[in-house]
PDB file of N, CA and C in Angstrom:
ATOM      1  N   MET R   1     -11.769  15.067   0.166  1.00  0.00           N
ATOM      2  CA  MET R   1     -12.352  14.189   1.137  1.00  0.00           C
ATOM      3  C   MET R   1     -13.792  13.886   0.747  1.00  0.00           C
ATOM      4  N   LYS R   2     -14.224  12.681   1.053  1.00  0.00           N
ATOM      5  CA  LYS R   2     -15.596  12.273   0.801  1.00  0.00           C
ATOM      6  C   LYS R   2     -16.256  11.919   2.124  1.00  0.00           C
ATOM      7  N   ILE R   3     -17.565  12.178   2.182  1.00  0.00           N
ATOM      8  CA  ILE R   3     -18.348  11.819   3.354  1.00  0.00           C
ATOM      9  C   ILE R   3     -19.536  10.991   2.887  1.00  0.00           C
ATOM     10  N   PHE R   4     -19.677   9.830   3.484  1.00  0.00           N
ATOM     11  CA  PHE R   4     -20.847   8.994   3.262  1.00  0.00           C
ATOM     12  C   PHE R   4     -21.562   8.889   4.598  1.00  0.00           C
ATOM     13  N   SER R   5     -22.858   8.695   4.565  1.00  0.00           N
ATOM     14  CA  SER R   5     -23.597   8.611   5.822  1.00  0.00           C
ATOM     15  C   SER R   5     -24.600   7.476   5.780  1.00  0.00           C
ATOM     16  N   ALA R   6     -24.944   7.012   6.966  1.00  0.00           N
ATOM     17  CA  ALA R   6     -25.979   5.992   7.121  1.00  0.00           C
ATOM     18  C   ALA R   6     -26.737   6.334   8.401  1.00  0.00           C
ATOM     19  N   TYR R   7     -28.051   6.153   8.366  1.00  0.00           N
ATOM     20  CA  TYR R   7     -28.877   6.426   9.540  1.00  0.00           C
ATOM     21  C   TYR R   7     -29.736   5.206   9.837  1.00  0.00           C
ATOM     22  N   LYS R   8     -29.729   4.800  11.102  1.00  0.00           N
ATOM     23  CA  LYS R   8     -30.569   3.681  11.516  1.00  0.00           C
ATOM     24  C   LYS R   8     -30.799   3.765  13.024  1.00  0.00           C
ATOM     25  N   ASP R   9     -32.055   3.647  13.415  1.00  0.00           N
ATOM     26  CA  ASP R   9     -32.433   3.567  14.829  1.00  0.00           C
ATOM     27  C   ASP R   9     -31.831   4.682  15.683  1.00  0.00           C
ATOM     28  N   GLY R  10     -31.888   5.909  15.197  1.00  0.00           N
ATOM     29  CA  GLY R  10     -31.409   7.039  15.979  1.00  0.00           C
ATOM     30  C   GLY R  10     -29.914   7.281  15.929  1.00  0.00           C
ATOM     31  N   ARG R  11     -29.198   6.500  15.117  1.00  0.00           N
ATOM     32  CA  ARG R  11     -27.745   6.651  15.016  1.00  0.00           C
ATOM     33  C   ARG R  11     -27.360   7.077  13.599  1.00  0.00           C
ATOM     34  N   LEU R  12     -26.672   8.198  13.519  1.00  0.00           N
ATOM     35  CA  LEU R  12     -26.119   8.678  12.261  1.00  0.00           C
ATOM     36  C   LEU R  12     -24.641   8.317  12.243  1.00  0.00           C
ATOM     37  N   THR R  13     -24.231   7.573  11.235  1.00  0.00           N
ATOM     38  CA  THR R  13     -22.821   7.236  11.081  1.00  0.00           C
ATOM     39  C   THR R  13     -22.272   8.030   9.910  1.00  0.00           C
ATOM     40  N   LEU R  14     -21.187   8.746  10.167  1.00  0.00           N
ATOM     41  CA  LEU R  14     -20.512   9.546   9.155  1.00  0.00           C
ATOM     42  C   LEU R  14     -19.204   8.854   8.800  1.00  0.00           C
ATOM     43  N   TYR R  15     -19.078   8.430   7.556  1.00  0.00           N
ATOM     44  CA  TYR R  15     -17.880   7.752   7.077  1.00  0.00           C
ATOM     45  C   TYR R  15     -17.024   8.782   6.344  1.00  0.00           C
ATOM     46  N   LEU R  16     -15.902   9.156   6.933  1.00  0.00           N
ATOM     47  CA  LEU R  16     -14.993  10.121   6.322  1.00  0.00           C
ATOM     48  C   LEU R  16     -13.903   9.358   5.585  1.00  0.00           C
ATOM     49  N   GLN R  17     -13.677   9.732   4.319  1.00  0.00           N
ATOM     50  CA  GLN R  17     -12.696   9.030   3.493  1.00  0.00           C
ATOM     51  C   GLN R  17     -11.774  10.018   2.807  1.00  0.00           C
ATOM     52  N   GLY R  18     -10.518   9.626   2.693  1.00  0.00           N
ATOM     53  CA  GLY R  18      -9.550  10.452   1.978  1.00  0.00           C
ATOM     54  C   GLY R  18      -8.701  11.262   2.926  1.00  0.00           C
ATOM     55  N   GLU R  19      -8.528  12.544   2.607  1.00  0.00           N
ATOM     56  CA  GLU R  19      -7.685  13.432   3.399  1.00  0.00           C
ATOM     57  C   GLU R  19      -8.515  14.603   3.917  1.00  0.00           C
ATOM     58  N   LEU R  20      -8.422  14.832   5.218  1.00  0.00           N
ATOM     59  CA  LEU R  20      -9.161  15.918   5.854  1.00  0.00           C
ATOM     60  C   LEU R  20      -8.176  17.007   6.260  1.00  0.00           C
ATOM     61  N   ASP R  21      -8.190  18.098   5.500  1.00  0.00           N
ATOM     62  CA  ASP R  21      -7.337  19.245   5.823  1.00  0.00           C
ATOM     63  C   ASP R  21      -8.180  20.508   5.756  1.00  0.00           C
ATOM     64  N   HIS R  22      -7.542  21.654   5.903  1.00  0.00           N
ATOM     65  CA  HIS R  22      -8.300  22.918   5.982  1.00  0.00           C
ATOM     66  C   HIS R  22      -9.100  23.210   4.718  1.00  0.00           C
ATOM     67  N   HIS R  23      -8.705  22.660   3.585  1.00  0.00           N
ATOM     68  CA  HIS R  23      -9.449  22.901   2.349  1.00  0.00           C
ATOM     69  C   HIS R  23     -10.819  22.218   2.359  1.00  0.00           C
ATOM     70  N   GLY R  24     -10.891  21.052   2.967  1.00  0.00           N
ATOM     71  CA  GLY R  24     -12.135  20.306   2.946  1.00  0.00           C
ATOM     72  C   GLY R  24     -13.044  20.508   4.137  1.00  0.00           C
ATOM     73  N   VAL R  25     -12.558  21.174   5.170  1.00  0.00           N
ATOM     74  CA  VAL R  25     -13.334  21.265   6.407  1.00  0.00           C
ATOM     75  C   VAL R  25     -14.586  22.119   6.265  1.00  0.00           C
ATOM     76  N   LYS R  26     -14.506  23.250   5.598  1.00  0.00           N
ATOM     77  CA  LYS R  26     -15.678  24.139   5.520  1.00  0.00           C
ATOM     78  C   LYS R  26     -16.873  23.427   4.881  1.00  0.00           C
ATOM     79  N   ASN R  27     -16.672  22.842   3.718  1.00  0.00           N
ATOM     80  CA  ASN R  27     -17.762  22.126   3.054  1.00  0.00           C
ATOM     81  C   ASN R  27     -18.222  20.930   3.877  1.00  0.00           C
ATOM     82  N   SER R  28     -17.274  20.259   4.516  1.00  0.00           N
ATOM     83  CA  SER R  28     -17.623  19.111   5.353  1.00  0.00           C
ATOM     84  C   SER R  28     -18.483  19.533   6.529  1.00  0.00           C
ATOM     85  N   MET R  29     -18.140  20.641   7.172  1.00  0.00           N
ATOM     86  CA  MET R  29     -18.918  21.128   8.303  1.00  0.00           C
ATOM     87  C   MET R  29     -20.345  21.466   7.885  1.00  0.00           C
ATOM     88  N   GLU R  30     -20.473  22.088   6.733  1.00  0.00           N
ATOM     89  CA  GLU R  30     -21.811  22.436   6.239  1.00  0.00           C
ATOM     90  C   GLU R  30     -22.637  21.177   5.965  1.00  0.00           C
ATOM     91  N   LEU R  31     -22.047  20.205   5.279  1.00  0.00           N
ATOM     92  CA  LEU R  31     -22.752  18.970   4.968  1.00  0.00           C
ATOM     93  C   LEU R  31     -23.138  18.214   6.243  1.00  0.00           C
ATOM     94  N   ILE R  32     -22.206  18.069   7.160  1.00  0.00           N
ATOM     95  CA  ILE R  32     -22.486  17.336   8.398  1.00  0.00           C
ATOM     96  C   ILE R  32     -23.550  18.052   9.216  1.00  0.00           C
ATOM     97  N   GLY R  33     -23.498  19.370   9.272  1.00  0.00           N
ATOM     98  CA  GLY R  33     -24.542  20.125   9.962  1.00  0.00           C
ATOM     99  C   GLY R  33     -25.914  19.867   9.372  1.00  0.00           C
ATOM    100  N   ARG R  34     -25.992  19.828   8.039  1.00  0.00           N
ATOM    101  CA  ARG R  34     -27.273  19.535   7.374  1.00  0.00           C
ATOM    102  C   ARG R  34     -27.758  18.119   7.682  1.00  0.00           C
ATOM    103  N   LEU R  35     -26.834  17.155   7.689  1.00  0.00           N
ATOM    104  CA  LEU R  35     -27.214  15.771   7.996  1.00  0.00           C
ATOM    105  C   LEU R  35     -27.734  15.643   9.427  1.00  0.00           C
ATOM    106  N   ILE R  36     -27.074  16.296  10.359  1.00  0.00           N
ATOM    107  CA  ILE R  36     -27.522  16.247  11.752  1.00  0.00           C
ATOM    108  C   ILE R  36     -28.874  16.931  11.889  1.00  0.00           C
ATOM    109  N   ASP R  37     -29.065  18.060  11.219  1.00  0.00           N
ATOM    110  CA  ASP R  37     -30.366  18.742  11.251  1.00  0.00           C
ATOM    111  C   ASP R  37     -31.468  17.889  10.620  1.00  0.00           C
ATOM    112  N   GLU R  38     -31.142  17.206   9.542  1.00  0.00           N
ATOM    113  CA  GLU R  38     -32.133  16.389   8.837  1.00  0.00           C
ATOM    114  C   GLU R  38     -32.568  15.173   9.656  1.00  0.00           C
ATOM    115  N   PHE R  39     -31.602  14.440  10.203  1.00  0.00           N
ATOM    116  CA  PHE R  39     -31.913  13.183  10.880  1.00  0.00           C
ATOM    117  C   PHE R  39     -32.180  13.336  12.378  1.00  0.00           C
ATOM    118  N   MET R  40     -31.668  14.414  12.992  1.00  0.00           N
ATOM    119  CA  MET R  40     -31.837  14.635  14.430  1.00  0.00           C
ATOM    120  C   MET R  40     -31.483  13.363  15.221  1.00  0.00           C
ATOM    121  N   PRO R  41     -30.281  12.836  15.027  1.00  0.00           N
ATOM    122  CA  PRO R  41     -29.916  11.574  15.674  1.00  0.00           C
ATOM    123  C   PRO R  41     -29.674  11.738  17.172  1.00  0.00           C
ATOM    124  N   LYS R  42     -29.821  10.648  17.892  1.00  0.00           N
ATOM    125  CA  LYS R  42     -29.450  10.604  19.321  1.00  0.00           C
ATOM    126  C   LYS R  42     -27.954  10.334  19.455  1.00  0.00           C
ATOM    127  N   GLU R  43     -27.400   9.632  18.460  1.00  0.00           N
ATOM    128  CA  GLU R  43     -25.988   9.282  18.457  1.00  0.00           C
ATOM    129  C   GLU R  43     -25.392   9.600  17.091  1.00  0.00           C
ATOM    130  N   CYS R  44     -24.138  10.013  17.095  1.00  0.00           N
ATOM    131  CA  CYS R  44     -23.429  10.275  15.847  1.00  0.00           C
ATOM    132  C   CYS R  44     -22.044   9.634  15.940  1.00  0.00           C
ATOM    133  N   VAL R  45     -21.794   8.709  15.051  1.00  0.00           N
ATOM    134  CA  VAL R  45     -20.511   8.017  14.989  1.00  0.00           C
ATOM    135  C   VAL R  45     -19.694   8.637  13.856  1.00  0.00           C
ATOM    136  N   VAL R  46     -18.469   9.034  14.165  1.00  0.00           N
ATOM    137  CA  VAL R  46     -17.550   9.560  13.156  1.00  0.00           C
ATOM    138  C   VAL R  46     -16.566   8.432  12.851  1.00  0.00           C
ATOM    139  N   GLU R  47     -16.783   7.752  11.739  1.00  0.00           N
ATOM    140  CA  GLU R  47     -16.034   6.553  11.369  1.00  0.00           C
ATOM    141  C   GLU R  47     -14.854   6.951  10.487  1.00  0.00           C
ATOM    142  N   LEU R  48     -13.633   6.656  10.959  1.00  0.00           N
ATOM    143  CA  LEU R  48     -12.426   7.166  10.300  1.00  0.00           C
ATOM    144  C   LEU R  48     -11.525   6.088   9.706  1.00  0.00           C
ATOM    145  N   SER R  49     -12.014   4.880   9.520  1.00  0.00           N
ATOM    146  CA  SER R  49     -11.127   3.813   9.032  1.00  0.00           C
ATOM    147  C   SER R  49     -10.593   4.071   7.627  1.00  0.00           C
ATOM    148  N   LYS R  50     -11.278   4.877   6.831  1.00  0.00           N
ATOM    149  CA  LYS R  50     -10.841   5.178   5.460  1.00  0.00           C
ATOM    150  C   LYS R  50     -10.265   6.587   5.327  1.00  0.00           C
ATOM    151  N   LEU R  51     -10.023   7.242   6.468  1.00  0.00           N
ATOM    152  CA  LEU R  51      -9.415   8.570   6.446  1.00  0.00           C
ATOM    153  C   LEU R  51      -7.900   8.388   6.551  1.00  0.00           C
ATOM    154  N   SER R  52      -7.192   8.717   5.483  1.00  0.00           N
ATOM    155  CA  SER R  52      -5.749   8.464   5.445  1.00  0.00           C
ATOM    156  C   SER R  52      -4.919   9.600   6.030  1.00  0.00           C
ATOM    157  N   PHE R  53      -5.476  10.821   6.060  1.00  0.00           N
ATOM    158  CA  PHE R  53      -4.732  11.968   6.586  1.00  0.00           C
ATOM    159  C   PHE R  53      -5.699  12.927   7.259  1.00  0.00           C
ATOM    160  N   MET R  54      -5.263  13.498   8.385  1.00  0.00           N
ATOM    161  CA  MET R  54      -6.034  14.527   9.069  1.00  0.00           C
ATOM    162  C   MET R  54      -5.054  15.480   9.742  1.00  0.00           C
ATOM    163  N   ASP R  55      -5.316  16.782   9.608  1.00  0.00           N
ATOM    164  CA  ASP R  55      -4.515  17.753  10.351  1.00  0.00           C
ATOM    165  C   ASP R  55      -5.386  18.345  11.457  1.00  0.00           C
ATOM    166  N   SER R  56      -4.931  19.413  12.068  1.00  0.00           N
ATOM    167  CA  SER R  56      -5.653  19.987  13.207  1.00  0.00           C
ATOM    168  C   SER R  56      -7.045  20.496  12.837  1.00  0.00           C
ATOM    169  N   SER R  57      -7.278  20.797  11.576  1.00  0.00           N
ATOM    170  CA  SER R  57      -8.624  21.220  11.173  1.00  0.00           C
ATOM    171  C   SER R  57      -9.617  20.071  11.313  1.00  0.00           C
ATOM    172  N   GLY R  58      -9.143  18.833  11.251  1.00  0.00           N
ATOM    173  CA  GLY R  58      -9.999  17.679  11.499  1.00  0.00           C
ATOM    174  C   GLY R  58     -10.458  17.635  12.950  1.00  0.00           C
ATOM    175  N   ILE R  59      -9.599  18.074  13.852  1.00  0.00           N
ATOM    176  CA  ILE R  59      -9.984  18.161  15.274  1.00  0.00           C
ATOM    177  C   ILE R  59     -11.113  19.164  15.421  1.00  0.00           C
ATOM    178  N   ALA R  60     -11.017  20.286  14.720  1.00  0.00           N
ATOM    179  CA  ALA R  60     -12.090  21.290  14.770  1.00  0.00           C
ATOM    180  C   ALA R  60     -13.402  20.705  14.260  1.00  0.00           C
ATOM    181  N   LEU R  61     -13.342  19.912  13.207  1.00  0.00           N
ATOM    182  CA  LEU R  61     -14.545  19.277  12.670  1.00  0.00           C
ATOM    183  C   LEU R  61     -15.157  18.314  13.689  1.00  0.00           C
ATOM    184  N   ILE R  62     -14.340  17.510  14.325  1.00  0.00           N
ATOM    185  CA  ILE R  62     -14.829  16.561  15.323  1.00  0.00           C
ATOM    186  C   ILE R  62     -15.458  17.306  16.501  1.00  0.00           C
ATOM    187  N   LEU R  63     -14.816  18.369  16.951  1.00  0.00           N
ATOM    188  CA  LEU R  63     -15.375  19.156  18.058  1.00  0.00           C
ATOM    189  C   LEU R  63     -16.686  19.817  17.674  1.00  0.00           C
ATOM    190  N   LYS R  64     -16.818  20.249  16.431  1.00  0.00           N
ATOM    191  CA  LYS R  64     -18.078  20.831  15.943  1.00  0.00           C
ATOM    192  C   LYS R  64     -19.194  19.785  15.981  1.00  0.00           C
ATOM    193  N   ILE R  65     -18.899  18.582  15.535  1.00  0.00           N
ATOM    194  CA  ILE R  65     -19.882  17.507  15.577  1.00  0.00           C
ATOM    195  C   ILE R  65     -20.287  17.238  17.029  1.00  0.00           C
ATOM    196  N   HIS R  66     -19.306  17.179  17.910  1.00  0.00           N
ATOM    197  CA  HIS R  66     -19.563  16.947  19.328  1.00  0.00           C
ATOM    198  C   HIS R  66     -20.496  18.025  19.889  1.00  0.00           C
ATOM    199  N   ARG R  67     -20.203  19.291  19.586  1.00  0.00           N
ATOM    200  CA  ARG R  67     -21.044  20.407  20.084  1.00  0.00           C
ATOM    201  C   ARG R  67     -22.454  20.341  19.512  1.00  0.00           C
ATOM    202  N   LEU R  68     -22.586  20.072  18.221  1.00  0.00           N
ATOM    203  CA  LEU R  68     -23.912  19.961  17.611  1.00  0.00           C
ATOM    204  C   LEU R  68     -24.744  18.872  18.282  1.00  0.00           C
ATOM    205  N   MET R  69     -24.107  17.759  18.572  1.00  0.00           N
ATOM    206  CA  MET R  69     -24.829  16.660  19.212  1.00  0.00           C
ATOM    207  C   MET R  69     -25.209  17.005  20.650  1.00  0.00           C
ATOM    208  N   LEU R  70     -24.311  17.653  21.380  1.00  0.00           N
ATOM    209  CA  LEU R  70     -24.633  18.058  22.752  1.00  0.00           C
ATOM    210  C   LEU R  70     -25.814  19.021  22.773  1.00  0.00           C
ATOM    211  N   LEU R  71     -25.837  19.958  21.837  1.00  0.00           N
ATOM    212  CA  LEU R  71     -26.936  20.926  21.767  1.00  0.00           C
ATOM    213  C   LEU R  71     -28.278  20.255  21.513  1.00  0.00           C
ATOM    214  N   ARG R  72     -28.248  19.089  20.897  1.00  0.00           N
ATOM    215  CA  ARG R  72     -29.477  18.356  20.583  1.00  0.00           C
ATOM    216  C   ARG R  72     -29.753  17.230  21.584  1.00  0.00           C
ATOM    217  N   GLY R  73     -28.972  17.208  22.661  1.00  0.00           N
ATOM    218  CA  GLY R  73     -29.168  16.191  23.684  1.00  0.00           C
ATOM    219  C   GLY R  73     -28.635  14.823  23.319  1.00  0.00           C
ATOM    220  N   GLY R  74     -27.756  14.774  22.329  1.00  0.00           N
ATOM    221  CA  GLY R  74     -27.196  13.503  21.890  1.00  0.00           C
ATOM    222  C   GLY R  74     -25.725  13.383  22.234  1.00  0.00           C
ATOM    223  N   LYS R  75     -25.101  12.371  21.662  1.00  0.00           N
ATOM    224  CA  LYS R  75     -23.672  12.177  21.895  1.00  0.00           C
ATOM    225  C   LYS R  75     -22.992  11.762  20.598  1.00  0.00           C
ATOM    226  N   ALA R  76     -21.699  11.982  20.553  1.00  0.00           N
ATOM    227  CA  ALA R  76     -20.899  11.626  19.383  1.00  0.00           C
ATOM    228  C   ALA R  76     -19.636  10.925  19.854  1.00  0.00           C
ATOM    229  N   TRP R  77     -19.087  10.092  18.989  1.00  0.00           N
ATOM    230  CA  TRP R  77     -17.800   9.481  19.267  1.00  0.00           C
ATOM    231  C   TRP R  77     -17.121   9.114  17.956  1.00  0.00           C
ATOM    232  N   ILE R  78     -15.842   8.805  18.076  1.00  0.00           N
ATOM    233  CA  ILE R  78     -14.990   8.452  16.941  1.00  0.00           C
ATOM    234  C   ILE R  78     -14.809   6.941  16.938  1.00  0.00           C
ATOM    235  N   GLU R  79     -14.857   6.360  15.749  1.00  0.00           N
ATOM    236  CA  GLU R  79     -14.599   4.922  15.622  1.00  0.00           C
ATOM    237  C   GLU R  79     -13.524   4.673  14.573  1.00  0.00           C
ATOM    238  N   ASN R  80     -12.687   3.694  14.851  1.00  0.00           N
ATOM    239  CA  ASN R  80     -11.764   3.091  13.883  1.00  0.00           C
ATOM    240  C   ASN R  80     -10.823   4.071  13.194  1.00  0.00           C
ATOM    241  N   ALA R  81     -10.243   4.988  13.958  1.00  0.00           N
ATOM    242  CA  ALA R  81      -9.298   5.931  13.355  1.00  0.00           C
ATOM    243  C   ALA R  81      -8.060   5.190  12.863  1.00  0.00           C
ATOM    244  N   ASP R  82      -7.655   5.492  11.645  1.00  0.00           N
ATOM    245  CA  ASP R  82      -6.436   4.917  11.086  1.00  0.00           C
ATOM    246  C   ASP R  82      -5.225   5.526  11.805  1.00  0.00           C
ATOM    247  N   LYS R  83      -4.031   5.015  11.523  1.00  0.00           N
ATOM    248  CA  LYS R  83      -2.831   5.385  12.283  1.00  0.00           C
ATOM    249  C   LYS R  83      -2.543   6.884  12.305  1.00  0.00           C
ATOM    250  N   GLN R  84      -2.479   7.516  11.148  1.00  0.00           N
ATOM    251  CA  GLN R  84      -2.107   8.940  11.119  1.00  0.00           C
ATOM    252  C   GLN R  84      -3.173   9.808  11.798  1.00  0.00           C
ATOM    253  N   PRO R  85      -4.463   9.669  11.465  1.00  0.00           N
ATOM    254  CA  PRO R  85      -5.465  10.464  12.179  1.00  0.00           C
ATOM    255  C   PRO R  85      -5.467  10.185  13.688  1.00  0.00           C
ATOM    256  N   LEU R  86      -5.204   8.956  14.082  1.00  0.00           N
ATOM    257  CA  LEU R  86      -5.179   8.619  15.507  1.00  0.00           C
ATOM    258  C   LEU R  86      -4.041   9.344  16.225  1.00  0.00           C
ATOM    259  N   ARG R  87      -2.904   9.505  15.554  1.00  0.00           N
ATOM    260  CA  ARG R  87      -1.793  10.264  16.154  1.00  0.00           C
ATOM    261  C   ARG R  87      -2.204  11.719  16.396  1.00  0.00           C
ATOM    262  N   VAL R  88      -2.914  12.314  15.440  1.00  0.00           N
ATOM    263  CA  VAL R  88      -3.377  13.701  15.596  1.00  0.00           C
ATOM    264  C   VAL R  88      -4.393  13.781  16.731  1.00  0.00           C
ATOM    265  N   ILE R  89      -5.309  12.825  16.787  1.00  0.00           N
ATOM    266  CA  ILE R  89      -6.323  12.793  17.846  1.00  0.00           C
ATOM    267  C   ILE R  89      -5.653  12.644  19.206  1.00  0.00           C
ATOM    268  N   ASP R  90      -4.698  11.727  19.315  1.00  0.00           N
ATOM    269  CA  ASP R  90      -3.988  11.517  20.579  1.00  0.00           C
ATOM    270  C   ASP R  90      -3.228  12.769  21.012  1.00  0.00           C
ATOM    271  N   ALA R  91      -2.553  13.407  20.061  1.00  0.00           N
ATOM    272  CA  ALA R  91      -1.775  14.605  20.387  1.00  0.00           C
ATOM    273  C   ALA R  91      -2.663  15.762  20.837  1.00  0.00           C
ATOM    274  N   SER R  92      -3.891  15.809  20.323  1.00  0.00           N
ATOM    275  CA  SER R  92      -4.791  16.916  20.656  1.00  0.00           C
ATOM    276  C   SER R  92      -5.399  16.790  22.044  1.00  0.00           C
ATOM    277  N   GLY R  93      -5.527  15.563  22.536  1.00  0.00           N
ATOM    278  CA  GLY R  93      -6.145  15.349  23.840  1.00  0.00           C
ATOM    279  C   GLY R  93      -7.663  15.380  23.827  1.00  0.00           C
ATOM    280  N   ILE R  94      -8.287  15.347  22.639  1.00  0.00           N
ATOM    281  CA  ILE R  94      -9.752  15.416  22.612  1.00  0.00           C
ATOM    282  C   ILE R  94     -10.418  14.143  23.113  1.00  0.00           C
ATOM    283  N   ASP R  95      -9.620  13.115  23.369  1.00  0.00           N
ATOM    284  CA  ASP R  95     -10.203  11.897  23.926  1.00  0.00           C
ATOM    285  C   ASP R  95     -10.757  12.141  25.330  1.00  0.00           C
ATOM    286  N   ARG R  96     -10.401  13.266  25.943  1.00  0.00           N
ATOM    287  CA  ARG R  96     -10.987  13.639  27.236  1.00  0.00           C
ATOM    288  C   ARG R  96     -12.376  14.232  27.051  1.00  0.00           C
ATOM    289  N   ILE R  97     -12.710  14.591  25.811  1.00  0.00           N
ATOM    290  CA  ILE R  97     -13.988  15.247  25.510  1.00  0.00           C
ATOM    291  C   ILE R  97     -14.930  14.307  24.764  1.00  0.00           C
ATOM    292  N   ILE R  98     -14.390  13.569  23.827  1.00  0.00           N
ATOM    293  CA  ILE R  98     -15.202  12.703  22.973  1.00  0.00           C
ATOM    294  C   ILE R  98     -14.631  11.291  22.996  1.00  0.00           C
ATOM    295  N   GLY R  99     -15.502  10.299  23.038  1.00  0.00           N
ATOM    296  CA  GLY R  99     -15.061   8.916  23.102  1.00  0.00           C
ATOM    297  C   GLY R  99     -14.417   8.440  21.819  1.00  0.00           C
ATOM    298  N   ILE R 100     -13.497   7.509  21.970  1.00  0.00           N
ATOM    299  CA  ILE R 100     -12.809   6.906  20.829  1.00  0.00           C
ATOM    300  C   ILE R 100     -12.889   5.403  20.987  1.00  0.00           C
ATOM    301  N   SER R 101     -13.350   4.744  19.929  1.00  0.00           N
ATOM    302  CA  SER R 101     -13.479   3.292  19.946  1.00  0.00           C
ATOM    303  C   SER R 101     -12.751   2.720  18.744  1.00  0.00           C
ATOM    304  N   MET R 102     -12.071   1.614  18.957  1.00  0.00           N
ATOM    305  CA  MET R 102     -11.399   0.939  17.852  1.00  0.00           C
ATOM    306  C   MET R 102     -12.178  -0.315  17.447  1.00  0.00           C
ATOM    307  N   ASN R 103     -13.426  -0.374  17.814  1.00  0.00           N
ATOM    308  CA  ASN R 103     -14.309  -1.477  17.454  1.00  0.00           C
ATOM    309  C   ASN R 103     -14.527  -1.471  15.948  1.00  0.00           C
ATOM    310  N   LYS R 104     -14.365  -2.597  15.318  1.00  0.00           N
ATOM    311  CA  LYS R 104     -14.531  -2.669  13.861  1.00  0.00           C
ATOM    312  C   LYS R 104     -15.974  -2.756  13.424  1.00  0.00           C
ATOM    313  N   GLU R 105     -16.893  -2.995  14.326  1.00  0.00           N
ATOM    314  CA  GLU R 105     -18.305  -3.032  13.977  1.00  0.00           C
ATOM    315  C   GLU R 105     -19.019  -1.871  14.625  1.00  0.00           C
ATOM    316  N   ILE R 106     -19.933  -1.286  13.881  1.00  0.00           N
ATOM    317  CA  ILE R 106     -20.692  -0.143  14.386  1.00  0.00           C
ATOM    318  C   ILE R 106     -22.083  -0.591  14.742  1.00  0.00           C
TER     319      ILE R 106
END
């Protein structure tokens, strides 16, 4: 899995690409934690349009991002989840905790 990021006007956007499974989560969590610490954003967008696969460990990653942002007084949400990751997100019920948007523009 690859992670690209962009920061502008208090918003950190994390672009997740490829496959997110238990092998990639540990390194991803460390990198995302460093990015959030570095930029101290008010908002964090987890952009999933290029994520082709996600298992339940991806839910753990999203919840970690959500908790990190709450601890800093910010908010996080998911944007543009592709079909397979969206099925995992829907099955998990985390949409009651974190917002999900299918807006193509960030």
